[in-house]
Amino acid sequence: GVYSKDYGPEYAHCNTTVWNPVGSGLSYEDFDFPIFLLEDANETQVIKQCYQDHNIPRDGSGPEYPLCAMQLFSHMHAVTSTVTCMRRSSLQSTFSINPEIVCDPLLDYNVWSTLQPINSSGKVEPDKEVIMVATRIDSHSFFWNIAPGAESAVSSFVTHLAAAEALHKASDVHLLQRNVMFTFFQGETFDYIGSSRMVYDMENDKFPLRLDNIHSFVELNQVALRNGSALWMHTDPVSRLNASVGAQVRNLLDILSSSSVGSNVTLEEVEYSQPLPPSSFQRFLRARHIPGVVLTDHRAAFQNRYYQSMYDTPENIGVQYPAGLSPEETLEYVTDTAKALADVATVVARALYRLAGGANNTSAIQADPKTVTRMLYGFLIKMNNSWFQSIIKPDLQGILGKSNTRRKNTGMGLIPRGSFLSLNKGTAWLFPRGSLQSPTPPFSSQLYDYAWVQGSLEPNSTSRAPYCVRSTVHLSKALSPAFELRQWGSTEYSTWTESRWKEIRARIFLVASKELEIITLVVGIIILVFSLLATYFINAKADILFSLPRDPGAVAY
Amino acid sequence: AFFWLVSLLLSSLIWFIAVKASDPRDEPLQRGLLIFGVVFSVLLQEVFRFLYYNLLRKAIEGLVALSEDGCSPISIQQMAYVAGVGFGLMSGAFSMINLLADALGPGTVGIHGDSQLYFLTSAFMTMVLIFLHTFWGILFFHGCEHRRWWEIAAVVVMHLAVSGSTFCNPLYVGSLVPSYLLMAIAAVWAYLLSGGSAQNVWRFLLCKS
């Protein structure tokens, strides 16, 4: 984060505000034994049955051997820390013919898109100003692949996408004075991998924008659990001490407040002296004092009781459907949460329009609750639904089919998100099936991204009506700069890595008591020694024992 | 040892064919087939012991012809003992190897749901069988040598008794105790036939020269 002993020392180390007081920090503890989570009732039934058969104490005393035991395998190749395992991996890859890599840095992609297209391989002029809107798209929990992140991640990026869609409904978007960039950062849970990488790229001219181009920054963080109608605006008190930055922040806050007039959202400011909550904006502030605001549903401590927990489920944000609906109906059913998020998205979109220099009436800018509820259903309940199927590229369709439970983690496929953005904002050129030719766009091809998506199912048939989508969505690599710079012990950037691991499995069996095993071994050794001694003595005294041979040539060995 | 192995191969082939040709779900039939297989195997082992005796007999004639002083360098009693040990070792190996392989991993209690004393009792049973095969070798060859058919018959009956007693398992008392008793009887008998007597044992125990 941005607060350290050099910048706002009174806010560093959570001195002023504790953001997640119910947090236990369990994920960051070091356990030297495997811990497994079993969700399938069939698997737990086997364990329960074995326990009932063998391990229950009978008649008050403890259970007797043989007892039921379980062996858990969860081998991780990496040890100690990132520095050690990266050093070992790099030695292997440098010197060995068959390198054995033990850990990998966390790597995925940020997704970004602009309202007015910019050339992603070129550079934007210094006088072109951009308003950045940012959310995170990753979540985390104690167990692998069980991190729904409903409140911590999904609520914010769904609102962000809905705001992007709403903003496109304004008639003069291509005439706006400032551009708007919708950014979705990946890896924020692990010390802001995505945002730190984007800042690094901006500083080193590897990104079309530079930090000077950023006019202001709006971030959405956990917006689903609003208390009443309040949405809180957090700002950084240290940068506001500067007069010009302070004035710009003031302007930003006023525009946001005025955009909420007439909606169900009341924008409130937190105390001036409260620091920013944990957010991607902090990484940008580290580099430049950009005026910015973070919108959340909590004033001080999180409203979310299950932050970064596997219990951050749709029920946590109130996404509930009446019983007896078919999957299609559930997809289309508009929940109250969806309406609430749509309200927030409307306010944000109108504020962005004003910030970008738009002067017209903003009543047309309205987020659609139907889109919001469909996105919530898709990202939280069931990914394999008809809407997602219709907007995804045909070769990526397998991603949807694999997961029909709620899963999300840092390594989640981003391409669906890219498809989303493009649908929410792009102009679609329809090419009927069969006449596919590469389009000859009037603009340079780095301005746009073209995707051929599956399309929806035609009624009463299994064939689809695909079409081509042109959008301004781009991906940018989200790998921590520490790995680019090979500073594995860096305290400046995130250095999280993931260990390589073998298959995770467990087996259940009966074990005998230790006493029995020792007895077996000791008896065997005694018999062995005894037999050796007996053999020796019989051999030595053979002529005494066998003194009456029947045949010549006595039996001797 | 090789002869024992061949006899086991043939008897297991017969049993395997019988099992495959029958209905696997019929429990009494399967048990009956197992008993039949055991009896058949015992008889086949004794047949092969007899065949081996004949082979060695012919070999002794050849050795006598080759030797310088008209005596074979190895007596028939020595051959009897060695044959018995060979049979015993091979049967012991076959009994224990699978068990030892399973003993490596976890889940060693009774392997397939048997009692937790399974390893101990299997080890003792194997030991008693090896000893018995050794003594039976001596008895059998002596009986064949001196045309005492009742000695041969006694060996066969003892073998059937020991193998049959294993059907008492997991009541290990029913299989181990009779087997050890029979082993004691066979040991004494073989010792007497090999030129021992009670007086010799007494002198041995008192460490007289």
mmCIF file of C-alpha atoms in Angstrom, chain A residues 208-357:
data_model
loop_
_atom_site.group_PDB
_atom_site.id
_atom_site.type_symbol
_atom_site.label_atom_id
_atom_site.label_comp_id
_atom_site.label_asym_id
_atom_site.label_seq_id
_atom_site.Cartn_x
_atom_site.Cartn_y
_atom_site.Cartn_z
ATOM 1 C CA PRO A 208 0.144 3.355 -24.330
ATOM 2 C CA LEU A 209 -0.691 5.691 -21.460
ATOM 3 C CA ARG A 210 1.630 7.417 -19.076
ATOM 4 C CA LEU A 211 0.903 8.459 -15.543
ATOM 5 C CA ASP A 212 0.668 12.074 -16.728
ATOM 6 C CA ASN A 213 -2.315 11.149 -18.853
ATOM 7 C CA ILE A 214 -4.398 10.149 -15.878
ATOM 8 C CA HIS A 215 -6.724 12.949 -14.961
ATOM 9 C CA SER A 216 -8.482 11.210 -12.101
ATOM 10 C CA PHE A 217 -9.062 7.795 -10.677
ATOM 11 C CA VAL A 218 -12.286 6.167 -9.557
ATOM 12 C CA GLU A 219 -12.204 2.784 -7.911
ATOM 13 C CA LEU A 220 -15.066 0.497 -6.937
ATOM 14 C CA ASN A 221 -14.431 -1.755 -3.976
ATOM 15 C CA GLN A 222 -17.071 -3.997 -2.358
ATOM 16 C CA VAL A 223 -20.281 -2.152 -3.137
ATOM 17 C CA ALA A 224 -22.985 -4.741 -2.544
ATOM 18 C CA LEU A 225 -23.633 -4.543 1.187
ATOM 19 C CA ARG A 226 -24.783 -0.989 1.494
ATOM 20 C CA ASN A 227 -26.279 0.023 4.802
ATOM 21 C CA GLY A 228 -29.462 1.709 3.687
ATOM 22 C CA SER A 229 -28.662 3.788 0.653
ATOM 23 C CA ALA A 230 -25.245 5.039 1.685
ATOM 24 C CA LEU A 231 -22.244 4.672 -0.591
ATOM 25 C CA TRP A 232 -19.046 5.986 0.944
ATOM 26 C CA MET A 233 -16.355 7.959 -0.829
ATOM 27 C CA HIS A 234 -12.819 7.468 0.477
ATOM 28 C CA THR A 235 -9.934 9.768 -0.399
ATOM 29 C CA ASP A 236 -6.306 9.976 0.549
ATOM 30 C CA PRO A 237 -5.744 12.700 3.158
ATOM 31 C CA VAL A 238 -2.020 12.998 2.566
ATOM 32 C CA SER A 239 -2.208 13.876 -1.111
ATOM 33 C CA ARG A 240 -5.059 16.276 -0.471
ATOM 34 C CA LEU A 241 -2.761 18.427 1.599
ATOM 35 C CA ASN A 242 -1.420 19.625 -1.716
ATOM 36 C CA ALA A 243 -3.669 22.468 -2.797
ATOM 37 C CA SER A 244 -4.071 21.615 -6.465
ATOM 38 C CA VAL A 245 -4.630 17.928 -5.837
ATOM 39 C CA GLY A 246 -7.009 18.801 -3.043
ATOM 40 C CA ALA A 247 -9.032 20.978 -5.342
ATOM 41 C CA GLN A 248 -9.253 18.283 -7.996
ATOM 42 C CA VAL A 249 -10.358 15.756 -5.414
ATOM 43 C CA ARG A 250 -12.969 18.191 -4.190
ATOM 44 C CA ASN A 251 -14.227 18.592 -7.758
ATOM 45 C CA LEU A 252 -14.353 14.834 -8.169
ATOM 46 C CA LEU A 253 -16.356 14.389 -4.992
ATOM 47 C CA ASP A 254 -18.794 17.123 -5.991
ATOM 48 C CA ILE A 255 -19.413 15.611 -9.398
ATOM 49 C CA LEU A 256 -20.052 12.244 -7.826
ATOM 50 C CA SER A 257 -22.479 13.721 -5.317
ATOM 51 C CA SER A 258 -24.359 15.619 -7.958
ATOM 52 C CA SER A 259 -24.666 12.509 -10.111
ATOM 53 C CA SER A 260 -26.446 10.723 -7.344
ATOM 54 C CA VAL A 261 -29.241 13.231 -7.123
ATOM 55 C CA GLY A 262 -32.531 11.549 -7.870
ATOM 56 C CA SER A 263 -31.259 7.981 -7.492
ATOM 57 C CA ASN A 264 -31.515 5.482 -4.682
ATOM 58 C CA VAL A 265 -27.869 5.966 -3.782
ATOM 59 C CA THR A 266 -26.681 8.533 -1.285
ATOM 60 C CA LEU A 267 -23.026 9.391 -1.643
ATOM 61 C CA GLU A 268 -21.383 10.275 1.632
ATOM 62 C CA GLU A 269 -17.860 11.359 2.384
ATOM 63 C CA VAL A 270 -15.846 9.733 5.117
ATOM 64 C CA GLU A 271 -13.883 11.811 7.574
ATOM 65 C CA TYR A 272 -11.088 13.814 6.068
ATOM 66 C CA SER A 273 -8.437 12.201 8.235
ATOM 67 C CA GLN A 274 -9.330 8.615 7.422
ATOM 68 C CA PRO A 275 -6.877 6.877 5.100
ATOM 69 C CA LEU A 276 -7.737 4.959 1.973
ATOM 70 C CA PRO A 277 -8.938 1.407 2.330
ATOM 71 C CA PRO A 278 -6.821 -1.309 0.685
ATOM 72 C CA SER A 279 -7.261 -0.602 -3.020
ATOM 73 C CA SER A 280 -5.465 -0.563 -6.349
ATOM 74 C CA PHE A 281 -5.526 3.236 -6.224
ATOM 75 C CA GLN A 282 -2.850 3.111 -3.530
ATOM 76 C CA ARG A 283 -0.342 1.706 -6.035
ATOM 77 C CA PHE A 284 -1.007 4.610 -8.363
ATOM 78 C CA LEU A 285 -0.627 7.078 -5.521
ATOM 79 C CA ARG A 286 2.765 5.628 -4.734
ATOM 80 C CA ALA A 287 3.938 6.795 -8.116
ATOM 81 C CA ARG A 288 2.059 10.041 -8.604
ATOM 82 C CA HIS A 289 -0.370 12.145 -6.606
ATOM 83 C CA ILE A 290 -3.381 11.538 -8.730
ATOM 84 C CA PRO A 291 -6.736 12.798 -7.524
ATOM 85 C CA GLY A 292 -8.914 9.827 -6.923
ATOM 86 C CA VAL A 293 -11.706 8.318 -4.922
ATOM 87 C CA VAL A 294 -12.547 4.818 -3.759
ATOM 88 C CA LEU A 295 -16.249 3.953 -3.515
ATOM 89 C CA THR A 296 -17.273 1.344 -0.971
ATOM 90 C CA ASP A 297 -20.273 0.301 1.057
ATOM 91 C CA HIS A 298 -18.419 0.558 4.370
ATOM 92 C CA ARG A 299 -17.435 3.692 6.224
ATOM 93 C CA ALA A 300 -14.638 2.264 8.332
ATOM 94 C CA ALA A 301 -14.541 -1.492 8.926
ATOM 95 C CA PHE A 302 -15.777 -3.782 6.132
ATOM 96 C CA GLN A 303 -19.440 -4.689 5.993
ATOM 97 C CA ASN A 304 -18.256 -7.947 4.518
ATOM 98 C CA ARG A 305 -17.928 -10.536 7.273
ATOM 99 C CA TYR A 306 -16.378 -13.101 4.958
ATOM 100 C CA TYR A 307 -13.626 -11.160 3.254
ATOM 101 C CA GLN A 308 -11.333 -13.582 1.396
ATOM 102 C CA SER A 309 -13.198 -16.541 2.767
ATOM 103 C CA MET A 310 -14.870 -19.407 1.014
ATOM 104 C CA TYR A 311 -18.098 -18.257 2.626
ATOM 105 C CA ASP A 312 -18.178 -15.055 0.560
ATOM 106 C CA THR A 313 -20.972 -16.621 -1.431
ATOM 107 C CA PRO A 314 -23.918 -15.147 -3.311
ATOM 108 C CA GLU A 315 -26.001 -15.508 -0.159
ATOM 109 C CA ASN A 316 -23.585 -13.111 1.494
ATOM 110 C CA ILE A 317 -24.694 -10.337 -0.848
ATOM 111 C CA GLY A 318 -28.328 -11.328 -0.826
ATOM 112 C CA VAL A 319 -28.544 -12.961 -4.229
ATOM 113 C CA GLN A 320 -31.445 -15.276 -3.654
ATOM 114 C CA TYR A 321 -33.893 -16.733 -6.080
ATOM 115 C CA PRO A 322 -37.391 -18.027 -5.372
ATOM 116 C CA ALA A 323 -37.692 -21.784 -5.512
ATOM 117 C CA GLY A 324 -38.929 -23.670 -8.518
ATOM 118 C CA LEU A 325 -37.395 -21.627 -11.283
ATOM 119 C CA SER A 326 -35.781 -23.210 -14.282
ATOM 120 C CA PRO A 327 -32.180 -22.252 -15.073
ATOM 121 C CA GLU A 328 -33.335 -19.917 -17.843
ATOM 122 C CA GLU A 329 -35.800 -18.189 -15.564
ATOM 123 C CA THR A 330 -33.208 -17.908 -12.820
ATOM 124 C CA LEU A 331 -30.860 -16.302 -15.293
ATOM 125 C CA GLU A 332 -33.392 -13.628 -16.126
ATOM 126 C CA TYR A 333 -34.835 -13.068 -12.663
ATOM 127 C CA VAL A 334 -33.864 -9.626 -11.369
ATOM 128 C CA THR A 335 -32.848 -9.810 -7.716
ATOM 129 C CA ASP A 336 -32.841 -6.884 -5.333
ATOM 130 C CA THR A 337 -29.087 -7.030 -5.224
ATOM 131 C CA ALA A 338 -29.000 -6.611 -8.977
ATOM 132 C CA LYS A 339 -31.231 -3.558 -8.757
ATOM 133 C CA ALA A 340 -29.071 -2.060 -6.027
ATOM 134 C CA LEU A 341 -25.896 -2.630 -8.004
ATOM 135 C CA ALA A 342 -27.529 -1.194 -11.095
ATOM 136 C CA ASP A 343 -28.307 1.969 -9.143
ATOM 137 C CA VAL A 344 -24.679 2.283 -8.130
ATOM 138 C CA ALA A 345 -23.601 1.662 -11.700
ATOM 139 C CA THR A 346 -25.926 4.415 -12.950
ATOM 140 C CA VAL A 347 -24.462 6.926 -10.519
ATOM 141 C CA VAL A 348 -20.926 5.981 -11.459
ATOM 142 C CA ALA A 349 -21.653 6.168 -15.176
ATOM 143 C CA ARG A 350 -23.247 9.588 -14.905
ATOM 144 C CA ALA A 351 -20.347 10.859 -12.830
ATOM 145 C CA LEU A 352 -17.887 9.531 -15.388
ATOM 146 C CA TYR A 353 -19.783 11.283 -18.146
ATOM 147 C CA ARG A 354 -19.505 14.556 -16.311
ATOM 148 C CA LEU A 355 -15.870 13.997 -15.474
ATOM 149 C CA ALA A 356 -15.116 13.266 -19.080
ATOM 150 C CA GLY A 357 -16.489 16.638 -20.019
#
